[in-house]
Short mmCIF file of C-alpha atoms and ligand atoms in Angstrom, two decimals:
data_model
loop_
_atom_site.label_atom_id
_atom_site.label_comp_id
_atom_site.label_asym_id
_atom_site.label_seq_id
_atom_site.Cartn_x
_atom_site.Cartn_y
_atom_site.Cartn_z
CA MET A 148 11.06 10.76 -16.96
CA LYS A 149 7.43 11.93 -16.97
CA SER A 150 5.68 11.84 -13.62
CA TYR A 151 2.92 9.32 -13.31
CA GLN A 152 2.16 10.15 -9.70
CA VAL A 153 -1.38 11.20 -8.78
CA LYS A 154 -1.10 14.56 -7.04
CA VAL A 155 -2.62 14.66 -3.57
CA GLY A 156 -6.22 15.88 -3.70
CA SER A 157 -6.36 16.09 -7.50
CA LYS A 158 -9.29 14.97 -9.68
CA VAL A 159 -8.66 11.90 -11.81
CA ASP A 160 -10.22 11.35 -15.21
CA LEU A 161 -8.75 8.11 -16.50
CA ASN A 162 -9.67 9.05 -20.07
CA LYS A 163 -7.00 11.71 -19.84
CA TRP A 164 -4.27 9.24 -18.88
CA ASP A 165 -2.87 7.60 -21.99
CA PRO A 166 -2.57 3.81 -21.53
CA ASP A 167 -0.45 3.62 -24.68
CA GLY A 168 2.08 6.25 -23.67
CA THR A 169 5.74 5.45 -24.05
CA HIS A 170 6.87 9.03 -23.46
CA SER A 171 10.57 9.68 -24.13
CA TYR A 172 11.07 6.19 -25.58
CA ASP A 173 8.57 6.97 -28.29
CA GLY A 174 8.07 3.32 -29.12
CA ASP A 175 11.80 2.54 -28.95
CA LYS A 176 11.49 -0.84 -27.34
CA ASP A 177 15.16 -1.83 -27.66
CA SER A 178 16.59 1.11 -25.72
CA ALA A 179 13.81 0.75 -23.18
CA LYS A 180 14.73 -2.91 -22.68
CA ALA A 181 18.39 -2.01 -22.19
CA ALA A 182 17.43 0.66 -19.64
CA PHE A 183 15.17 -1.86 -17.91
CA ALA A 184 18.01 -4.39 -17.64
CA ARG A 185 20.20 -1.77 -15.93
CA LEU A 186 17.41 -0.88 -13.51
CA ASN A 187 16.86 -4.54 -12.76
CA GLN A 188 20.49 -4.89 -11.71
CA LYS A 189 20.18 -1.89 -9.42
CA LEU A 190 17.02 -3.31 -7.94
CA GLU A 191 18.78 -6.58 -7.22
CA ARG A 192 21.54 -4.75 -5.35
CA PHE A 193 19.17 -2.45 -3.43
CA GLN A 194 17.07 -5.38 -2.33
CA GLU A 195 20.17 -7.11 -0.97
CA ILE A 196 21.11 -4.01 1.04
CA LEU A 197 17.52 -3.58 2.26
CA TYR A 198 17.60 -7.17 3.52
CA ALA A 199 21.07 -6.89 5.04
CA GLU A 200 20.44 -3.56 6.76
CA HIS A 201 17.19 -4.87 8.28
CA LYS A 202 15.79 -1.40 8.83
CA HIS A 203 13.38 -0.38 6.09
CA LYS A 204 10.19 -2.08 4.90
CA LEU A 205 8.80 -1.71 1.39
CA LEU A 206 5.17 -2.28 0.47
CA ILE A 207 4.17 -2.36 -3.19
CA VAL A 208 0.47 -2.40 -4.04
CA LEU A 209 -0.60 -3.53 -7.51
CA GLN A 210 -4.14 -2.94 -8.69
CA ALA A 211 -5.48 -3.46 -12.20
CA ARG A 212 -8.49 -4.61 -14.13
CA ASP A 213 -8.56 -8.23 -15.28
CA THR A 214 -5.65 -8.92 -17.71
CA GLY A 215 -4.06 -5.65 -16.56
CA GLY A 216 -0.70 -7.38 -16.08
CA LYS A 217 -0.21 -7.69 -12.32
CA ASP A 218 1.24 -11.19 -12.57
CA SER A 219 3.65 -10.44 -15.36
CA THR A 220 4.79 -7.22 -13.67
CA ILE A 221 5.73 -9.23 -10.60
CA ARG A 222 7.47 -11.87 -12.70
CA ARG A 223 9.50 -9.42 -14.74
CA VAL A 224 10.30 -6.51 -12.45
CA PHE A 225 11.37 -8.81 -9.61
CA GLU A 226 13.06 -11.37 -11.84
CA HIS A 227 16.48 -10.95 -10.23
CA VAL A 228 15.70 -10.24 -6.62
CA ASN A 229 16.41 -12.81 -3.95
CA PRO A 230 13.12 -14.60 -3.20
CA GLN A 231 14.11 -14.74 0.48
CA GLY A 232 13.54 -11.02 0.79
CA VAL A 233 10.29 -10.70 -1.12
CA LYS A 234 6.81 -11.91 -0.31
CA VAL A 235 3.85 -11.78 -2.66
CA ALA A 236 0.39 -11.64 -1.10
CA SER A 237 -2.58 -12.27 -3.38
CA PHE A 238 -5.98 -11.08 -2.28
CA LYS A 239 -8.83 -13.24 -3.54
CA VAL A 240 -12.50 -13.41 -2.59
CA PRO A 241 -12.34 -13.38 1.23
CA THR A 242 -12.63 -16.72 3.01
CA ASP A 243 -15.34 -17.27 5.64
CA GLU A 244 -12.83 -16.51 8.38
CA GLU A 245 -11.72 -13.32 6.65
CA MET A 246 -15.34 -12.29 6.17
CA ASP A 247 -15.89 -12.65 9.89
CA HIS A 248 -13.31 -9.93 10.50
CA ASP A 249 -12.86 -6.33 9.42
CA TYR A 250 -11.51 -5.93 5.89
CA LEU A 251 -8.02 -4.85 7.00
CA TRP A 252 -7.50 -7.89 9.21
CA ARG A 253 -6.13 -10.10 6.43
CA VAL A 254 -4.05 -7.22 5.11
CA HIS A 255 -2.25 -6.19 8.25
CA LYS A 256 -1.00 -9.74 8.76
CA VAL A 257 1.02 -9.65 5.54
CA VAL A 258 2.57 -6.16 5.55
CA PRO A 259 6.37 -6.28 5.30
CA GLY A 260 8.64 -6.60 8.30
CA LYS A 261 12.08 -4.97 8.51
CA GLY A 262 14.33 -5.77 5.57
CA MET A 263 11.45 -7.15 3.53
CA ILE A 264 9.54 -6.24 0.40
CA SER A 265 5.87 -7.21 0.23
CA ILE A 266 4.05 -7.09 -3.06
CA PHE A 267 0.27 -7.00 -2.90
CA ASN A 268 -1.32 -8.63 -5.93
CA ARG A 269 -4.70 -6.92 -5.44
CA SER A 270 -5.11 -5.50 -1.97
CA HIS A 271 -7.38 -3.82 0.57
CA TYR A 272 -8.43 -1.59 -2.34
CA GLU A 273 -10.71 -4.41 -3.54
CA ASP A 274 -12.86 -3.32 -0.63
CA VAL A 275 -13.63 -0.04 -2.41
CA LEU A 276 -13.57 -1.52 -5.94
CA VAL A 277 -15.30 -4.87 -6.48
CA VAL A 278 -17.18 -4.35 -3.22
CA ARG A 279 -18.49 -0.98 -4.40
CA VAL A 280 -19.27 -2.06 -7.97
CA HIS A 281 -21.18 -5.15 -6.84
CA ASN A 282 -22.80 -3.54 -3.79
CA LEU A 283 -21.33 -6.21 -1.56
CA VAL A 284 -21.77 -3.88 1.40
CA PRO A 285 -23.97 -0.77 1.62
CA GLN A 286 -22.55 2.56 0.43
CA LYS A 287 -22.52 3.99 3.94
CA ILE A 288 -20.03 1.26 4.85
CA TRP A 289 -17.68 1.38 1.84
CA GLU A 290 -17.54 5.15 1.61
CA LYS A 291 -15.89 5.35 5.02
CA ARG A 292 -13.17 3.01 3.93
CA TYR A 293 -11.09 5.58 2.01
CA GLU A 294 -10.43 7.37 5.26
CA HIS A 295 -9.73 4.16 7.17
CA ILE A 296 -7.27 3.12 4.49
CA ASN A 297 -5.48 6.48 4.57
CA HIS A 298 -5.12 6.22 8.34
CA PHE A 299 -3.96 2.62 8.14
CA GLU A 300 -1.33 3.44 5.54
CA GLU A 301 -0.24 6.53 7.45
CA MET A 302 0.32 4.38 10.51
CA LEU A 303 2.40 1.91 8.47
CA ALA A 304 4.44 4.80 7.04
CA ASP A 305 4.95 6.34 10.48
CA GLU A 306 6.24 2.98 11.65
CA GLY A 307 8.85 2.85 8.88
CA THR A 308 7.13 1.38 5.83
CA THR A 309 7.69 2.91 2.42
CA ILE A 310 4.53 2.47 0.36
CA LEU A 311 4.19 2.63 -3.43
CA LYS A 312 0.88 1.96 -5.18
CA PHE A 313 0.60 1.22 -8.88
CA TYR A 314 -2.57 1.19 -10.93
CA LEU A 315 -1.80 -0.59 -14.20
CA HIS A 316 -3.80 1.35 -16.75
CA ILE A 317 -4.99 -0.56 -19.83
CA ASP A 318 -7.89 0.35 -22.11
CA LYS A 319 -10.89 -1.70 -23.14
CA ASP A 320 -9.44 -2.67 -26.54
CA GLU A 321 -6.26 -3.94 -24.95
CA GLN A 322 -8.29 -6.03 -22.52
CA LYS A 323 -10.20 -7.50 -25.45
CA LYS A 324 -6.93 -8.45 -27.18
CA ARG A 325 -5.58 -10.06 -24.05
CA LEU A 326 -8.78 -12.00 -23.35
CA GLN A 327 -8.89 -13.11 -26.99
CA ALA A 328 -5.29 -14.32 -26.78
CA ARG A 329 -6.17 -16.38 -23.71
CA LEU A 330 -9.16 -17.84 -25.47
CA GLU A 331 -7.17 -18.87 -28.53
CA ASP A 332 -4.27 -20.51 -26.70
CA PRO A 333 -5.19 -23.74 -24.85
CA GLU A 334 -2.17 -23.23 -22.58
CA LYS A 335 -3.69 -19.96 -21.44
CA HIS A 336 -7.18 -21.32 -20.83
CA TRP A 337 -6.39 -21.74 -17.14
CA LYS A 338 -6.18 -17.95 -16.94
CA PHE A 339 -9.53 -17.45 -18.65
CA SER A 340 -12.53 -16.98 -16.43
CA LEU A 341 -16.05 -16.48 -17.71
CA GLY A 342 -16.47 -14.12 -14.77
CA ASP A 343 -13.97 -11.75 -16.43
CA LEU A 344 -16.55 -11.19 -19.19
CA ASP A 345 -19.15 -10.13 -16.64
CA GLU A 346 -16.68 -7.74 -15.05
CA ARG A 347 -15.87 -6.34 -18.50
CA LYS A 348 -19.51 -5.35 -18.90
CA LEU A 349 -19.06 -3.19 -15.81
CA TRP A 350 -16.09 -1.31 -17.32
CA GLY A 351 -17.66 2.12 -16.69
CA GLU A 352 -18.59 1.35 -13.08
CA TYR A 353 -15.06 0.15 -12.40
CA THR A 354 -13.66 3.29 -13.99
CA LYS A 355 -15.64 5.41 -11.53
CA ALA A 356 -14.56 3.27 -8.60
CA TYR A 357 -10.89 3.45 -9.67
CA GLU A 358 -11.07 7.21 -10.14
CA THR A 359 -12.51 7.79 -6.66
CA MET A 360 -9.90 5.47 -5.17
CA LEU A 361 -7.07 7.33 -6.92
CA GLU A 362 -8.44 10.73 -5.90
CA LYS A 363 -9.09 9.92 -2.28
CA THR A 364 -6.16 7.71 -1.40
CA SER A 365 -3.13 9.16 -3.16
CA THR A 366 -1.30 10.68 -0.22
CA GLY A 367 2.15 12.00 0.57
CA HIS A 368 2.99 8.87 2.55
CA ALA A 369 1.41 6.41 0.08
CA PRO A 370 1.16 7.82 -3.45
CA TRP A 371 -0.64 6.22 -6.36
CA TYR A 372 1.01 6.01 -9.76
CA ILE A 373 -1.07 5.51 -12.90
CA ILE A 374 1.15 3.36 -15.08
CA PRO A 375 0.49 3.23 -18.84
CA ALA A 376 0.22 -0.53 -19.21
CA ASN A 377 -0.90 -1.33 -22.76
CA ARG A 378 2.76 -1.90 -23.63
CA LYS A 379 4.26 -4.29 -21.16
CA TRP A 380 7.87 -3.26 -21.76
CA TYR A 381 7.09 0.36 -20.94
CA ARG A 382 5.02 -0.57 -17.90
CA ASP A 383 7.93 -2.61 -16.52
CA LEU A 384 10.42 0.15 -17.22
CA ILE A 385 8.40 2.82 -15.42
CA ILE A 386 7.73 0.66 -12.39
CA ALA A 387 11.37 -0.42 -12.12
CA ASN A 388 12.42 3.21 -12.42
CA ILE A 389 10.09 4.38 -9.64
CA LEU A 390 11.27 1.54 -7.40
CA VAL A 391 14.94 2.32 -7.97
CA GLN A 392 14.44 6.04 -7.40
CA THR A 393 12.54 5.36 -4.19
CA LEU A 394 15.12 2.91 -2.87
CA GLU A 395 17.95 5.29 -3.72
CA LYS A 396 16.39 7.92 -1.48
CA LEU A 397 16.35 5.57 1.50
CA ASP A 398 20.14 5.93 1.65
CA MET A 399 20.58 2.33 2.78
CA LYS A 400 23.87 0.86 3.91
CA TYR A 401 25.24 -2.63 4.53
CA PRO A 402 25.50 -3.09 8.29
CA GLU A 403 28.87 -2.38 9.88
CA GLN A 404 30.85 -5.37 11.06
CA THR A 405 31.35 -4.94 14.80
CA ASP A 406 34.17 -7.50 15.10
CA ASP A 407 37.69 -6.60 13.99
CA LEU A 408 38.33 -8.81 10.95
CA SER A 409 41.78 -7.48 10.11
CA ASN A 410 43.68 -10.34 11.79
CA VAL A 411 41.32 -13.15 10.96
CA ILE A 412 43.00 -16.18 9.43
CA ILE A 413 40.86 -18.99 8.06
CA GLU A 414 42.68 -22.28 8.47
P1 ADP B 185 -6.48 -12.46 -10.21
O1 ADP B 185 -7.53 -11.94 -11.14
O2 ADP B 185 -6.01 -11.44 -9.20
O3 ADP B 185 -5.33 -13.11 -10.93
P2 ADP B 185 -8.49 -14.32 -9.42
O4 ADP B 185 -8.86 -14.57 -10.84
O5 ADP B 185 -8.49 -15.47 -8.46
O6 ADP B 185 -7.09 -13.62 -9.32
O7 ADP B 185 -9.45 -13.17 -8.88
C1 ADP B 185 -9.53 -12.83 -7.56
C2 ADP B 185 -10.91 -12.28 -7.36
O8 ADP B 185 -11.09 -11.97 -5.98
C3 ADP B 185 -11.18 -10.99 -8.13
O9 ADP B 185 -12.34 -11.10 -8.89
C4 ADP B 185 -11.34 -9.95 -7.03
O10 ADP B 185 -12.20 -8.90 -7.37
C5 ADP B 185 -11.87 -10.81 -5.90
N1 ADP B 185 -11.68 -10.17 -4.59
C6 ADP B 185 -10.53 -9.77 -4.03
N2 ADP B 185 -10.76 -9.16 -2.86
C7 ADP B 185 -12.11 -9.16 -2.68
C8 ADP B 185 -12.97 -8.68 -1.66
N3 ADP B 185 -12.48 -8.04 -0.60
N4 ADP B 185 -14.28 -8.87 -1.82
C9 ADP B 185 -14.77 -9.51 -2.89
N5 ADP B 185 -14.03 -9.99 -3.89
C10 ADP B 185 -12.69 -9.82 -3.79
#
């Protein structure tokens, strides 16, 4: 399968990353769905072993523009995993208490513990995205954050956390279609925010902010993947595939039973 990983230290021009790409599936949605179902089963099993072994920690960071598909990725890719072993943390506009602290304070509290998977729906990267685009803090403050974030993630990795970061890449036309669909369906109105239209006007500024983020913070211990996300079925397939490949490499095992069970009789 094609590599969607951002190479460490490379330049990123998002125009050169095809949001429509379906690579080897070439639009073949049915085989992709079958492959996805197999990956989902593997994911279910790996997550059980991760939980049982109580050794590794997995952090998944999802970033995307509005309507980029973070919610549906979580719903679909993690459809079969045991909710006991997975926590989703959503990062909204910081509360007053969060604002009184450094920007990683609210993040560190929700990183995964042993045996757990944490999914970040938005993340500390908002502090170099929305914060940069809207000048919420001066440049001399936000430009230092790439380095802080790299150090923070390196520390998490050194302490046993596997980190995967996915940027769900859609284009402006696809966003228009998705916003339009929300507008036309009263049951989707709750997802529609007039603020999304203001953010859409800043498409170019966000592109720059995303490109810098991808260039400066894709590291060996916490790589970014740019996922073609115009087609949801392909997006899900690629993410599930990267997760399964990563979990396979952890070489996890169910814990050994220390008691001798050979003579146990249950009456
Ligand atoms: P979502 O779009 O993730 O489904 P919301 O519609 O509630 O959820 O949007 C959350 C909002 O919070 C986004 O506009 C995002 O940019 C904003 N946000 C998140 N983190 C920060 C931050 N650190 N500073 C300012 N705004 C933030």
